[in-house]
Amino acid sequence: QVLLAESGGGSVQAGGSLRLSCVASRYTFCMGWFRQVSGQEREGVATLNVGGGTSYADSVKGRFTISRDNVKKILYLQMHSLKPDDTAMYYCAAEGPVGFGCTYTRGDFGSWGQGTQVTVSS
Protein backbone atom coordinates (compact mmCIF):
# COMPACT_ATOMS: atom_id res chain seq x y z
CA GLN A 1 0.00 0.00 0.00
CA VAL A 2 1.25 3.47 -0.90
CA LEU A 3 0.11 6.43 1.16
CA LEU A 4 -0.95 9.37 -0.99
CA ALA A 5 -2.03 12.88 0.01
CA GLU A 6 -3.26 15.40 -2.56
CA SER A 7 -3.41 19.16 -2.24
CA GLY A 8 -3.65 22.22 -4.42
CA GLY A 9 -7.26 22.10 -5.46
CA GLY A 10 -9.51 25.13 -5.30
CA SER A 11 -11.80 27.44 -7.20
CA VAL A 12 -10.61 29.26 -10.29
CA GLN A 13 -12.16 31.08 -13.22
CA ALA A 14 -12.09 29.63 -16.70
CA GLY A 15 -8.71 30.18 -18.31
CA GLY A 16 -6.90 30.04 -15.01
CA SER A 17 -4.29 27.62 -13.71
CA LEU A 18 -3.80 25.33 -10.75
CA ARG A 19 -1.08 22.93 -9.71
CA LEU A 20 -2.07 19.80 -7.83
CA SER A 21 0.45 18.00 -5.64
CA CYS A 22 0.47 14.46 -4.34
CA VAL A 23 2.90 13.46 -1.63
CA ALA A 24 3.65 9.75 -1.86
CA SER A 25 5.19 7.44 0.73
CA ARG A 26 7.04 5.85 -2.18
CA TYR A 27 7.03 5.90 -5.94
CA THR A 28 5.78 2.99 -8.00
CA PHE A 29 6.37 2.13 -11.65
CA CYS A 30 3.16 3.79 -12.72
CA MET A 31 1.41 6.72 -11.06
CA GLY A 32 -1.34 8.93 -12.27
CA TRP A 33 -4.10 11.44 -11.83
CA PHE A 34 -7.78 10.67 -12.20
CA ARG A 35 -10.90 12.76 -11.75
CA GLN A 36 -14.51 12.14 -10.97
CA VAL A 37 -17.65 14.21 -11.05
CA SER A 38 -20.26 13.19 -8.53
CA GLY A 39 -22.62 10.66 -10.10
CA GLN A 40 -20.31 9.95 -13.02
CA GLU A 41 -17.60 7.40 -13.68
CA ARG A 42 -14.04 8.15 -12.75
CA GLU A 43 -11.86 9.04 -15.73
CA GLY A 44 -8.15 8.94 -16.26
CA VAL A 45 -6.38 12.26 -16.74
CA ALA A 46 -2.66 11.49 -16.99
CA THR A 47 -0.08 8.88 -16.06
CA LEU A 48 3.66 8.90 -15.56
CA ASN A 49 5.92 5.86 -15.46
CA VAL A 50 9.26 5.47 -13.79
CA GLY A 51 11.06 5.98 -17.10
CA GLY A 52 9.40 9.34 -17.62
CA GLY A 53 6.83 8.16 -20.13
CA THR A 54 3.51 9.99 -19.98
CA SER A 55 0.01 9.60 -21.30
CA TYR A 56 -2.80 12.14 -21.33
CA ALA A 57 -6.50 12.08 -21.93
CA ASP A 58 -7.39 13.86 -25.16
CA SER A 59 -9.48 16.36 -23.23
CA VAL A 60 -6.45 17.65 -21.30
CA LYS A 61 -3.64 17.17 -23.80
CA GLY A 62 -1.71 20.37 -24.31
CA ARG A 63 -3.18 21.96 -21.17
CA PHE A 64 -2.13 19.62 -18.35
CA THR A 65 1.34 18.35 -17.49
CA ILE A 66 2.17 15.51 -15.13
CA SER A 67 5.58 15.50 -13.47
CA ARG A 68 7.34 14.45 -10.31
CA ASP A 69 9.97 15.56 -7.84
CA ASN A 70 12.07 12.48 -7.15
CA VAL A 71 13.69 13.88 -4.04
CA LYS A 72 10.51 15.05 -2.33
CA LYS A 73 8.42 12.14 -3.70
CA ILE A 74 5.75 14.48 -4.98
CA LEU A 75 3.65 13.89 -8.08
CA TYR A 76 2.34 17.05 -9.73
CA LEU A 77 -0.41 17.92 -12.16
CA GLN A 78 0.03 21.38 -13.64
CA MET A 79 -3.23 22.55 -15.17
CA HIS A 80 -3.52 25.54 -17.52
CA SER A 81 -6.39 27.00 -19.54
CA LEU A 82 -8.88 25.43 -17.20
CA LYS A 83 -12.44 24.95 -18.39
CA PRO A 84 -15.70 24.43 -16.47
CA ASP A 85 -15.65 20.82 -17.76
CA ASP A 86 -12.49 20.27 -15.72
CA THR A 87 -14.50 20.67 -12.52
CA ALA A 88 -14.16 17.44 -10.55
CA MET A 89 -12.58 15.72 -7.60
CA TYR A 90 -9.02 14.89 -8.59
CA TYR A 91 -7.33 11.77 -7.25
CA CYS A 92 -3.72 10.70 -7.20
CA ALA A 93 -3.07 7.00 -7.75
CA ALA A 94 -0.12 4.64 -7.47
CA GLU A 95 0.68 0.98 -8.13
CA GLY A 96 -0.65 1.18 -11.63
CA PRO A 97 -0.04 -1.32 -14.45
CA VAL A 98 3.55 -2.00 -15.39
CA GLY A 99 5.05 -1.79 -18.85
CA PHE A 100 2.94 -0.50 -21.70
CA GLY A 101 -0.15 -0.77 -19.52
CA CYS A 102 0.67 2.47 -17.75
CA THR A 103 -1.81 4.70 -19.52
CA TYR A 104 -4.67 6.96 -18.49
CA THR A 105 -7.12 4.45 -19.97
CA ARG A 106 -6.35 1.95 -17.22
CA GLY A 107 -8.02 2.36 -13.85
CA ASP A 108 -6.51 -0.65 -12.08
CA PHE A 109 -4.29 1.18 -9.61
CA GLY A 110 -3.69 -0.30 -6.20
CA SER A 111 -3.50 2.83 -4.06
CA TRP A 112 -5.57 6.00 -4.10
CA GLY A 113 -5.51 9.33 -2.32
CA GLN A 114 -8.48 11.07 -0.74
CA GLY A 115 -8.84 13.58 -3.53
CA THR A 116 -8.76 17.35 -3.93
CA GLN A 117 -11.62 19.35 -5.41
CA VAL A 118 -11.12 21.55 -8.45
CA THR A 119 -13.93 23.93 -9.40
CA VAL A 120 -13.74 26.04 -12.55
CA SER A 121 -16.33 28.76 -13.03
CA SER A 122 -17.26 30.33 -16.35
PDB file of C-alpha atoms in Angstrom:
ATOM      1  CA  GLN A   1       0.000   0.000   0.000  1.00  0.00           C
ATOM      2  CA  VAL A   2       1.250   3.467  -0.905  1.00  0.00           C
ATOM      3  CA  LEU A   3       0.109   6.427   1.155  1.00  0.00           C
ATOM      4  CA  LEU A   4      -0.945   9.374  -0.989  1.00  0.00           C
ATOM      5  CA  ALA A   5      -2.030  12.876   0.006  1.00  0.00           C
ATOM      6  CA  GLU A   6      -3.262  15.402  -2.558  1.00  0.00           C
ATOM      7  CA  SER A   7      -3.409  19.160  -2.237  1.00  0.00           C
ATOM      8  CA  GLY A   8      -3.651  22.221  -4.424  1.00  0.00           C
ATOM      9  CA  GLY A   9      -7.263  22.102  -5.464  1.00  0.00           C
ATOM     10  CA  GLY A  10      -9.506  25.132  -5.297  1.00  0.00           C
ATOM     11  CA  SER A  11     -11.796  27.439  -7.201  1.00  0.00           C
ATOM     12  CA  VAL A  12     -10.613  29.263 -10.286  1.00  0.00           C
ATOM     13  CA  GLN A  13     -12.156  31.078 -13.219  1.00  0.00           C
ATOM     14  CA  ALA A  14     -12.086  29.627 -16.696  1.00  0.00           C
ATOM     15  CA  GLY A  15      -8.708  30.181 -18.313  1.00  0.00           C
ATOM     16  CA  GLY A  16      -6.903  30.042 -15.008  1.00  0.00           C
ATOM     17  CA  SER A  17      -4.286  27.623 -13.712  1.00  0.00           C
ATOM     18  CA  LEU A  18      -3.799  25.331 -10.755  1.00  0.00           C
ATOM     19  CA  ARG A  19      -1.084  22.927  -9.711  1.00  0.00           C
ATOM     20  CA  LEU A  20      -2.067  19.796  -7.833  1.00  0.00           C
ATOM     21  CA  SER A  21       0.448  18.005  -5.640  1.00  0.00           C
ATOM     22  CA  CYS A  22       0.468  14.461  -4.336  1.00  0.00           C
ATOM     23  CA  VAL A  23       2.903  13.460  -1.628  1.00  0.00           C
ATOM     24  CA  ALA A  24       3.648   9.746  -1.863  1.00  0.00           C
ATOM     25  CA  SER A  25       5.188   7.442   0.732  1.00  0.00           C
ATOM     26  CA  ARG A  26       7.037   5.849  -2.183  1.00  0.00           C
ATOM     27  CA  TYR A  27       7.029   5.901  -5.943  1.00  0.00           C
ATOM     28  CA  THR A  28       5.783   2.989  -8.003  1.00  0.00           C
ATOM     29  CA  PHE A  29       6.365   2.131 -11.651  1.00  0.00           C
ATOM     30  CA  CYS A  30       3.157   3.793 -12.718  1.00  0.00           C
ATOM     31  CA  MET A  31       1.412   6.715 -11.055  1.00  0.00           C
ATOM     32  CA  GLY A  32      -1.342   8.934 -12.273  1.00  0.00           C
ATOM     33  CA  TRP A  33      -4.101  11.444 -11.830  1.00  0.00           C
ATOM     34  CA  PHE A  34      -7.778  10.675 -12.199  1.00  0.00           C
ATOM     35  CA  ARG A  35     -10.901  12.762 -11.752  1.00  0.00           C
ATOM     36  CA  GLN A  36     -14.512  12.140 -10.975  1.00  0.00           C
ATOM     37  CA  VAL A  37     -17.649  14.214 -11.050  1.00  0.00           C
ATOM     38  CA  SER A  38     -20.260  13.185  -8.525  1.00  0.00           C
ATOM     39  CA  GLY A  39     -22.617  10.662 -10.097  1.00  0.00           C
ATOM     40  CA  GLN A  40     -20.311   9.949 -13.016  1.00  0.00           C
ATOM     41  CA  GLU A  41     -17.597   7.399 -13.676  1.00  0.00           C
ATOM     42  CA  ARG A  42     -14.038   8.148 -12.749  1.00  0.00           C
ATOM     43  CA  GLU A  43     -11.862   9.041 -15.726  1.00  0.00           C
ATOM     44  CA  GLY A  44      -8.150   8.943 -16.258  1.00  0.00           C
ATOM     45  CA  VAL A  45      -6.379  12.256 -16.740  1.00  0.00           C
ATOM     46  CA  ALA A  46      -2.665  11.490 -16.992  1.00  0.00           C
ATOM     47  CA  THR A  47      -0.077   8.882 -16.058  1.00  0.00           C
ATOM     48  CA  LEU A  48       3.665   8.904 -15.555  1.00  0.00           C
ATOM     49  CA  ASN A  49       5.923   5.861 -15.463  1.00  0.00           C
ATOM     50  CA  VAL A  50       9.261   5.467 -13.792  1.00  0.00           C
ATOM     51  CA  GLY A  51      11.058   5.983 -17.096  1.00  0.00           C
ATOM     52  CA  GLY A  52       9.399   9.337 -17.618  1.00  0.00           C
ATOM     53  CA  GLY A  53       6.834   8.164 -20.131  1.00  0.00           C
ATOM     54  CA  THR A  54       3.508   9.990 -19.981  1.00  0.00           C
ATOM     55  CA  SER A  55       0.010   9.601 -21.305  1.00  0.00           C
ATOM     56  CA  TYR A  56      -2.805  12.138 -21.332  1.00  0.00           C
ATOM     57  CA  ALA A  57      -6.500  12.076 -21.933  1.00  0.00           C
ATOM     58  CA  ASP A  58      -7.388  13.856 -25.163  1.00  0.00           C
ATOM     59  CA  SER A  59      -9.481  16.360 -23.229  1.00  0.00           C
ATOM     60  CA  VAL A  60      -6.452  17.655 -21.304  1.00  0.00           C
ATOM     61  CA  LYS A  61      -3.641  17.170 -23.803  1.00  0.00           C
ATOM     62  CA  GLY A  62      -1.714  20.372 -24.310  1.00  0.00           C
ATOM     63  CA  ARG A  63      -3.179  21.963 -21.172  1.00  0.00           C
ATOM     64  CA  PHE A  64      -2.127  19.624 -18.349  1.00  0.00           C
ATOM     65  CA  THR A  65       1.344  18.352 -17.489  1.00  0.00           C
ATOM     66  CA  ILE A  66       2.169  15.509 -15.130  1.00  0.00           C
ATOM     67  CA  SER A  67       5.576  15.499 -13.473  1.00  0.00           C
ATOM     68  CA  ARG A  68       7.335  14.453 -10.312  1.00  0.00           C
ATOM     69  CA  ASP A  69       9.972  15.565  -7.836  1.00  0.00           C
ATOM     70  CA  ASN A  70      12.074  12.476  -7.150  1.00  0.00           C
ATOM     71  CA  VAL A  71      13.686  13.876  -4.036  1.00  0.00           C
ATOM     72  CA  LYS A  72      10.514  15.046  -2.329  1.00  0.00           C
ATOM     73  CA  LYS A  73       8.424  12.143  -3.700  1.00  0.00           C
ATOM     74  CA  ILE A  74       5.748  14.482  -4.981  1.00  0.00           C
ATOM     75  CA  LEU A  75       3.652  13.890  -8.076  1.00  0.00           C
ATOM     76  CA  TYR A  76       2.337  17.053  -9.733  1.00  0.00           C
ATOM     77  CA  LEU A  77      -0.408  17.923 -12.155  1.00  0.00           C
ATOM     78  CA  GLN A  78       0.029  21.379 -13.643  1.00  0.00           C
ATOM     79  CA  MET A  79      -3.230  22.554 -15.171  1.00  0.00           C
ATOM     80  CA  HIS A  80      -3.516  25.538 -17.517  1.00  0.00           C
ATOM     81  CA  SER A  81      -6.386  27.001 -19.539  1.00  0.00           C
ATOM     82  CA  LEU A  82      -8.883  25.427 -17.198  1.00  0.00           C
ATOM     83  CA  LYS A  83     -12.436  24.947 -18.387  1.00  0.00           C
ATOM     84  CA  PRO A  84     -15.705  24.425 -16.471  1.00  0.00           C
ATOM     85  CA  ASP A  85     -15.650  20.821 -17.764  1.00  0.00           C
ATOM     86  CA  ASP A  86     -12.494  20.267 -15.723  1.00  0.00           C
ATOM     87  CA  THR A  87     -14.498  20.672 -12.521  1.00  0.00           C
ATOM     88  CA  ALA A  88     -14.163  17.436 -10.550  1.00  0.00           C
ATOM     89  CA  MET A  89     -12.577  15.721  -7.602  1.00  0.00           C
ATOM     90  CA  TYR A  90      -9.021  14.892  -8.585  1.00  0.00           C
ATOM     91  CA  TYR A  91      -7.326  11.767  -7.246  1.00  0.00           C
ATOM     92  CA  CYS A  92      -3.720  10.698  -7.205  1.00  0.00           C
ATOM     93  CA  ALA A  93      -3.075   7.002  -7.748  1.00  0.00           C
ATOM     94  CA  ALA A  94      -0.115   4.640  -7.473  1.00  0.00           C
ATOM     95  CA  GLU A  95       0.678   0.982  -8.128  1.00  0.00           C
ATOM     96  CA  GLY A  96      -0.645   1.176 -11.630  1.00  0.00           C
ATOM     97  CA  PRO A  97      -0.042  -1.324 -14.446  1.00  0.00           C
ATOM     98  CA  VAL A  98       3.554  -2.001 -15.394  1.00  0.00           C
ATOM     99  CA  GLY A  99       5.045  -1.788 -18.853  1.00  0.00           C
ATOM    100  CA  PHE A 100       2.938  -0.503 -21.701  1.00  0.00           C
ATOM    101  CA  GLY A 101      -0.155  -0.768 -19.517  1.00  0.00           C
ATOM    102  CA  CYS A 102       0.674   2.471 -17.747  1.00  0.00           C
ATOM    103  CA  THR A 103      -1.814   4.705 -19.524  1.00  0.00           C
ATOM    104  CA  TYR A 104      -4.673   6.963 -18.494  1.00  0.00           C
ATOM    105  CA  THR A 105      -7.118   4.450 -19.967  1.00  0.00           C
ATOM    106  CA  ARG A 106      -6.349   1.945 -17.220  1.00  0.00           C
ATOM    107  CA  GLY A 107      -8.020   2.361 -13.849  1.00  0.00           C
ATOM    108  CA  ASP A 108      -6.510  -0.654 -12.083  1.00  0.00           C
ATOM    109  CA  PHE A 109      -4.291   1.183  -9.614  1.00  0.00           C
ATOM    110  CA  GLY A 110      -3.686  -0.304  -6.200  1.00  0.00           C
ATOM    111  CA  SER A 111      -3.495   2.832  -4.060  1.00  0.00           C
ATOM    112  CA  TRP A 112      -5.570   6.001  -4.100  1.00  0.00           C
ATOM    113  CA  GLY A 113      -5.513   9.326  -2.323  1.00  0.00           C
ATOM    114  CA  GLN A 114      -8.484  11.071  -0.741  1.00  0.00           C
ATOM    115  CA  GLY A 115      -8.840  13.584  -3.527  1.00  0.00           C
ATOM    116  CA  THR A 116      -8.758  17.346  -3.931  1.00  0.00           C
ATOM    117  CA  GLN A 117     -11.618  19.352  -5.409  1.00  0.00           C
ATOM    118  CA  VAL A 118     -11.123  21.545  -8.454  1.00  0.00           C
ATOM    119  CA  THR A 119     -13.926  23.934  -9.403  1.00  0.00           C
ATOM    120  CA  VAL A 120     -13.742  26.038 -12.546  1.00  0.00           C
ATOM    121  CA  SER A 121     -16.334  28.757 -13.027  1.00  0.00           C
ATOM    122  CA  SER A 122     -17.265  30.333 -16.347  1.00  0.00           C
TER     123      SER A 122
END
